C-alpha positions as CSV (number, residue, x, y, z in Angstrom):
1,X,99.1,85.9,89.8
2,X,98.9,83.6,92.9
3,X,98.1,85.5,96.0
4,X,100.6,85.1,98.8
5,X,98.0,83.9,101.2
6,X,97.4,80.7,99.2
7,X,101.2,80.1,99.1
8,X,101.2,80.1,102.9
9,X,98.5,77.4,103.3
10,X,100.9,75.0,105.2
11,X,101.5,77.7,107.8
12,X,98.1,79.5,107.8
13,X,97.3,78.5,111.4
14,X,100.9,79.4,112.5
15,X,100.6,82.9,111.0
16,X,97.3,83.5,112.9
17,X,99.1,82.6,116.1
18,X,101.9,85.0,115.1
19,X,99.5,87.8,114.4
20,X,97.9,87.3,117.8
21,X,101.3,87.2,119.6
22,X,103.0,90.2,118.0
23,X,101.2,93.0,119.8
24,X,101.4,91.1,123.1
25,X,105.2,90.8,122.6
26,X,105.5,94.6,122.4
27,X,103.5,94.9,125.6
28,X,101.4,97.9,126.7
29,X,103.7,99.5,129.3
30,X,104.3,102.4,126.8
31,X,100.9,103.5,125.4
32,X,102.3,105.5,122.5
33,X,104.8,102.8,121.5
34,X,102.0,100.2,121.8
35,X,99.7,102.3,119.7
36,X,102.5,102.7,117.1
37,X,103.1,98.9,117.1
38,X,99.4,98.1,117.0
39,X,99.1,100.4,113.9
40,X,102.1,98.7,112.3
41,X,101.1,95.1,112.9
42,X,97.6,95.8,111.8
43,X,98.6,97.5,108.5
44,X,97.8,94.6,106.3
45,X,101.3,93.3,105.7
46,X,101.7,89.9,104.1
47,X,104.0,88.6,106.9
48,X,106.3,87.2,104.1
49,X,109.4,86.9,106.2
50,X,107.9,85.1,109.2
51,X,106.0,82.9,106.7
52,X,109.3,81.8,105.2
53,X,110.7,81.1,108.6
54,X,107.7,79.0,109.5
55,X,107.7,77.1,106.1
56,X,111.5,76.4,106.5
57,X,110.8,75.2,110.0
58,X,108.1,72.8,108.9
59,X,110.1,71.7,105.9
60,X,113.2,70.7,108.1
61,X,111.5,68.9,110.9
62,X,109.3,65.7,110.9
63,X,107.3,66.5,114.1
64,X,105.5,69.7,115.0
65,X,107.5,72.9,115.1
66,X,108.6,74.2,118.5
67,X,108.0,77.3,120.5
68,X,111.5,78.4,119.5
69,X,110.6,78.2,115.8
70,X,107.5,80.4,116.4
71,X,109.5,82.9,118.5
72,X,112.1,83.2,115.7
73,X,109.3,84.0,113.2
74,X,108.0,86.7,115.5
75,X,111.5,88.1,116.0
76,X,112.0,88.2,112.2
77,X,108.8,90.2,111.8
78,X,109.7,92.6,114.6
79,X,113.1,93.3,113.1
80,X,111.5,93.9,109.6
81,X,108.9,96.2,111.0
82,X,111.5,98.2,113.0
83,X,113.5,98.7,109.8
84,X,110.4,99.9,108.0
85,X,109.7,102.5,110.6
86,X,113.2,103.9,110.3
87,X,113.2,103.7,106.5
88,X,110.0,105.8,106.4
89,X,111.6,108.5,108.5
90,X,114.7,108.6,106.4
91,X,112.7,108.5,103.1
92,X,110.1,111.0,104.5
93,X,107.3,108.6,103.3
94,X,103.8,109.4,104.5
95,X,102.2,106.2,103.3
96,X,103.2,102.5,103.7
97,X,101.0,99.6,102.6
98,X,98.3,102.1,101.8
99,X,98.1,103.4,105.4
100,X,99.8,106.4,107.1
101,X,103.3,105.8,108.4
102,X,104.2,105.9,112.1
103,X,106.1,109.2,111.7
104,X,103.2,110.9,109.9
105,X,100.9,109.9,112.7
106,X,103.1,110.3,115.8
107,X,106.0,112.5,114.6
108,X,109.6,111.6,113.8
109,X,110.8,111.5,117.4
110,X,108.2,108.8,118.3
111,X,108.8,106.9,115.1
112,X,112.6,106.7,115.7
113,X,112.0,105.6,119.3
114,X,109.4,103.1,118.2
115,X,111.8,101.6,115.7
116,X,114.6,101.5,118.4
117,X,112.1,99.9,120.9
118,X,111.2,97.1,118.4
119,X,114.9,96.4,117.7
120,X,115.6,96.3,121.4
121,X,112.6,94.0,122.1
122,X,113.6,91.7,119.2
123,X,117.1,91.5,120.6
124,X,115.9,90.6,124.1
125,X,113.6,87.8,122.7
126,X,116.5,86.7,120.5
127,X,118.8,86.3,123.5
128,X,116.2,84.2,125.3
129,X,116.3,81.6,122.5
130,X,119.6,80.6,124.1
131,X,121.2,79.7,120.8
132,X,124.4,81.6,120.2
133,X,124.6,80.8,116.5
134,X,121.1,82.1,115.9
135,X,121.8,85.2,118.0
136,X,124.9,85.9,115.8
137,X,122.9,85.5,112.6
138,X,120.1,87.8,113.6
139,X,122.4,90.4,115.2
140,X,124.3,90.5,111.9
141,X,121.0,91.3,110.1
142,X,120.4,94.4,112.3
143,X,123.9,95.6,111.4
144,X,123.3,94.9,107.7
145,X,120.0,96.9,107.7
146,X,121.9,99.9,109.0
147,X,124.8,99.4,106.6
148,X,122.4,99.1,103.6
149,X,120.6,102.3,104.6
150,X,123.9,104.2,105.0
151,X,125.2,102.9,101.6
152,X,121.9,104.0,99.9
153,X,122.2,107.5,101.5
154,X,125.9,107.9,100.4
155,X,125.2,106.8,96.8
156,X,122.2,109.1,96.1
157,X,122.4,110.4,92.5
158,X,125.7,108.5,92.0
159,X,125.7,107.5,88.3
160,X,128.9,105.6,88.7
161,X,127.2,103.1,91.0
162,X,127.9,99.5,89.8
163,X,125.3,96.7,89.6
164,X,127.5,94.8,92.1
165,X,127.2,97.6,94.7
166,X,123.5,97.9,94.1
167,X,123.1,94.1,94.7
168,X,125.2,94.4,97.8
169,X,123.0,97.2,99.1
170,X,119.9,95.1,98.2
171,X,121.3,92.2,100.2
172,X,121.9,94.3,103.2
173,X,118.5,96.0,103.1
174,X,116.3,93.1,102.1
175,X,117.9,89.7,101.5
176,X,120.0,89.5,104.7
177,X,117.0,89.1,107.0
178,X,115.4,86.4,104.8
179,X,118.7,84.6,104.3
180,X,119.8,84.6,108.0
181,X,116.4,83.9,109.4
182,X,116.0,80.9,107.0
183,X,119.4,79.6,108.1
184,X,118.5,80.2,111.8
185,X,115.3,78.2,111.4
186,X,117.4,75.3,110.0
187,X,119.8,75.5,113.0
188,X,116.8,75.4,115.4
189,X,115.7,72.3,113.5
190,X,119.2,70.9,114.0
191,X,119.8,70.4,110.2
192,X,123.3,69.7,109.0
193,X,125.6,72.7,108.4
194,X,125.4,72.0,104.7
195,X,121.6,72.1,104.7
196,X,121.8,75.3,106.7
197,X,124.0,76.9,104.1
198,X,121.5,75.9,101.4
199,X,118.7,77.6,103.4
200,X,120.8,80.7,103.7
201,X,121.4,80.8,100.0
202,X,117.7,80.2,99.3
203,X,116.8,83.2,101.4
204,X,119.6,85.3,99.9
205,X,118.6,84.7,96.3
206,X,114.9,84.9,97.0
207,X,115.4,88.2,98.8
208,X,117.4,89.7,95.9
209,X,114.7,88.5,93.5
210,X,112.0,90.2,95.5
211,X,114.0,93.4,95.8
212,X,114.8,93.6,92.1
213,X,111.1,93.1,91.3
214,X,110.1,95.8,93.8
215,X,112.6,98.1,92.0
216,X,111.0,97.3,88.6
217,X,107.5,97.9,90.0
218,X,108.6,101.3,91.2
219,X,108.8,102.2,87.4
220,X,105.9,100.1,86.1
221,X,103.2,100.1,88.8
222,X,100.8,102.7,90.3
223,X,100.8,104.3,93.6
224,X,97.6,102.5,94.6
225,X,99.2,99.1,93.8
226,X,102.5,99.8,95.5
227,X,100.9,101.3,98.7
228,X,103.5,104.1,98.5
229,X,104.3,106.8,95.9
230,X,105.3,105.3,92.5
231,X,108.7,106.5,91.1
232,X,109.9,107.5,94.6
233,X,113.3,105.7,94.2
234,X,114.4,107.7,91.1
235,X,113.1,111.0,92.5
236,X,115.1,110.5,95.7
237,X,118.3,109.6,93.8
238,X,118.2,105.9,94.8
239,X,119.4,104.3,91.5
240,X,118.1,100.7,91.1
241,X,118.7,98.1,88.5
242,X,116.4,99.6,85.7
243,X,118.1,103.0,86.0
244,X,121.7,101.5,86.2
245,X,121.1,99.4,83.1
246,X,119.5,102.3,81.3
247,X,122.6,104.5,82.0
248,X,124.6,102.1,79.9
249,X,122.5,103.0,76.9
250,X,121.2,106.5,77.4
251,X,124.0,109.1,78.0
252,X,121.3,111.9,78.4
253,X,120.0,110.1,81.5
254,X,123.4,110.7,83.3
255,X,123.0,114.4,82.9
256,X,119.5,114.5,84.3
257,X,120.4,112.4,87.3
258,X,123.6,114.3,88.1
259,X,121.8,117.6,88.2
260,X,119.3,115.9,90.6
261,X,116.3,116.6,88.3
262,X,116.7,120.3,89.1
263,X,114.9,121.5,85.9
264,X,111.2,121.2,85.2
265,X,110.4,118.0,83.4
266,X,113.7,116.3,84.3
267,X,112.2,113.5,86.3
268,X,109.6,112.7,83.5
269,X,112.4,112.7,80.9
270,X,114.5,110.4,83.0
271,X,111.6,108.0,83.4
272,X,110.9,108.0,79.7
273,X,114.5,107.2,78.9
274,X,114.5,104.3,81.3
275,X,111.3,102.9,79.7
276,X,112.8,103.4,76.3
277,X,115.9,101.3,77.2
278,X,116.4,97.6,78.0
279,X,116.8,98.5,81.6
280,X,113.5,97.0,82.8
281,X,113.9,93.9,80.7
282,X,117.4,93.3,81.9
283,X,116.2,93.8,85.5
284,X,113.5,91.2,84.9
285,X,116.2,88.7,83.7
286,X,118.3,89.5,86.8
287,X,115.4,88.8,89.1
288,X,114.5,85.6,87.3
289,X,118.2,84.5,87.6
290,X,118.1,84.9,91.4
291,X,114.7,83.2,91.7
292,X,116.0,80.2,89.8
293,X,119.0,79.9,92.1
294,X,116.8,80.1,95.1
295,X,114.6,77.3,93.8
296,X,117.7,75.1,93.3
297,X,119.0,75.6,96.8
298,X,115.6,74.8,98.5
299,X,115.1,71.7,96.3
300,X,117.7,69.8,98.3
301,X,115.2,69.4,101.1
302,X,113.0,66.3,101.4
303,X,109.7,66.7,99.4
304,X,106.9,68.2,101.5
305,X,104.0,70.6,101.2
306,X,106.1,73.3,102.9
307,X,109.1,72.8,100.6
308,X,106.8,73.1,97.6
309,X,105.4,76.4,99.1
310,X,109.0,77.7,99.3
311,X,109.6,76.7,95.7
312,X,106.4,78.3,94.7
313,X,107.5,81.6,96.3
314,X,110.4,81.8,93.9
315,X,107.8,81.7,91.0
316,X,105.6,84.2,92.8
317,X,108.4,86.7,93.2
318,X,108.6,87.0,89.4
319,X,104.9,86.6,88.7
320,X,104.3,90.0,90.4
321,X,105.5,91.6,87.2
322,X,102.7,90.1,85.1
């Protein structure tokens, strides 16, 4: 499996600048919030989303990328990080990327405020890009993140959930940020509207592929590998592709889920039924389908090292299952 760091070679120097800037952007006027942000931005994340923004920026412009491209990448990471802080509070997760979550270190109140602060800061920097189309795109992302979290909360243990609704929720929670920030990078590069739409669809399908693979790994990987508790989605009633496909084959699974794993051994039985079904294989096929569509959309750009890296990311999203 290719490490993400080698995929980001064309923007390696850009990502170092981004890492140096992130903590400065938050500022140190609020010591607790600054400590929370310092913890978050130093937690060993791959910076996947800003890397995609930077790669799209370099793939759509002939000269060097601008300060506005760099600021967009930073805003993208701030929005993503803010959403993780809130997600961890909602999910009551004590670990993220193998390190303690903000709320486990500072308490729920500070975690919620830290997330709010990062959203507010990202919105302020977004407004200062002075590009209304880009402001609209990234503002929509913040709404989508909240919508996805609400949808997920309302559909806990819902065995009638359709694959289409699951994919819509996955778009809101994961793919919207990648899709809209990719398109925004194209707009800052002043690409054609047609190219900007291809960039949007690249991010949309890549984001869905990544999320579906993450949902598979929740069943097939270890807690150490995931950096968070394995099997947490099923336990919390968040039904993802493997479980939804398995429900079509295993009627006993419906009973276990609908009683919310109330009896001893229910969760283990449910996991065994999913592994005994074609749920995981069908989910792999769904992820591969979206990765293929992403590659097709980004291939319309002129050949470059950055475009190739974006294509390679579509392969990487699936290779994580190997």
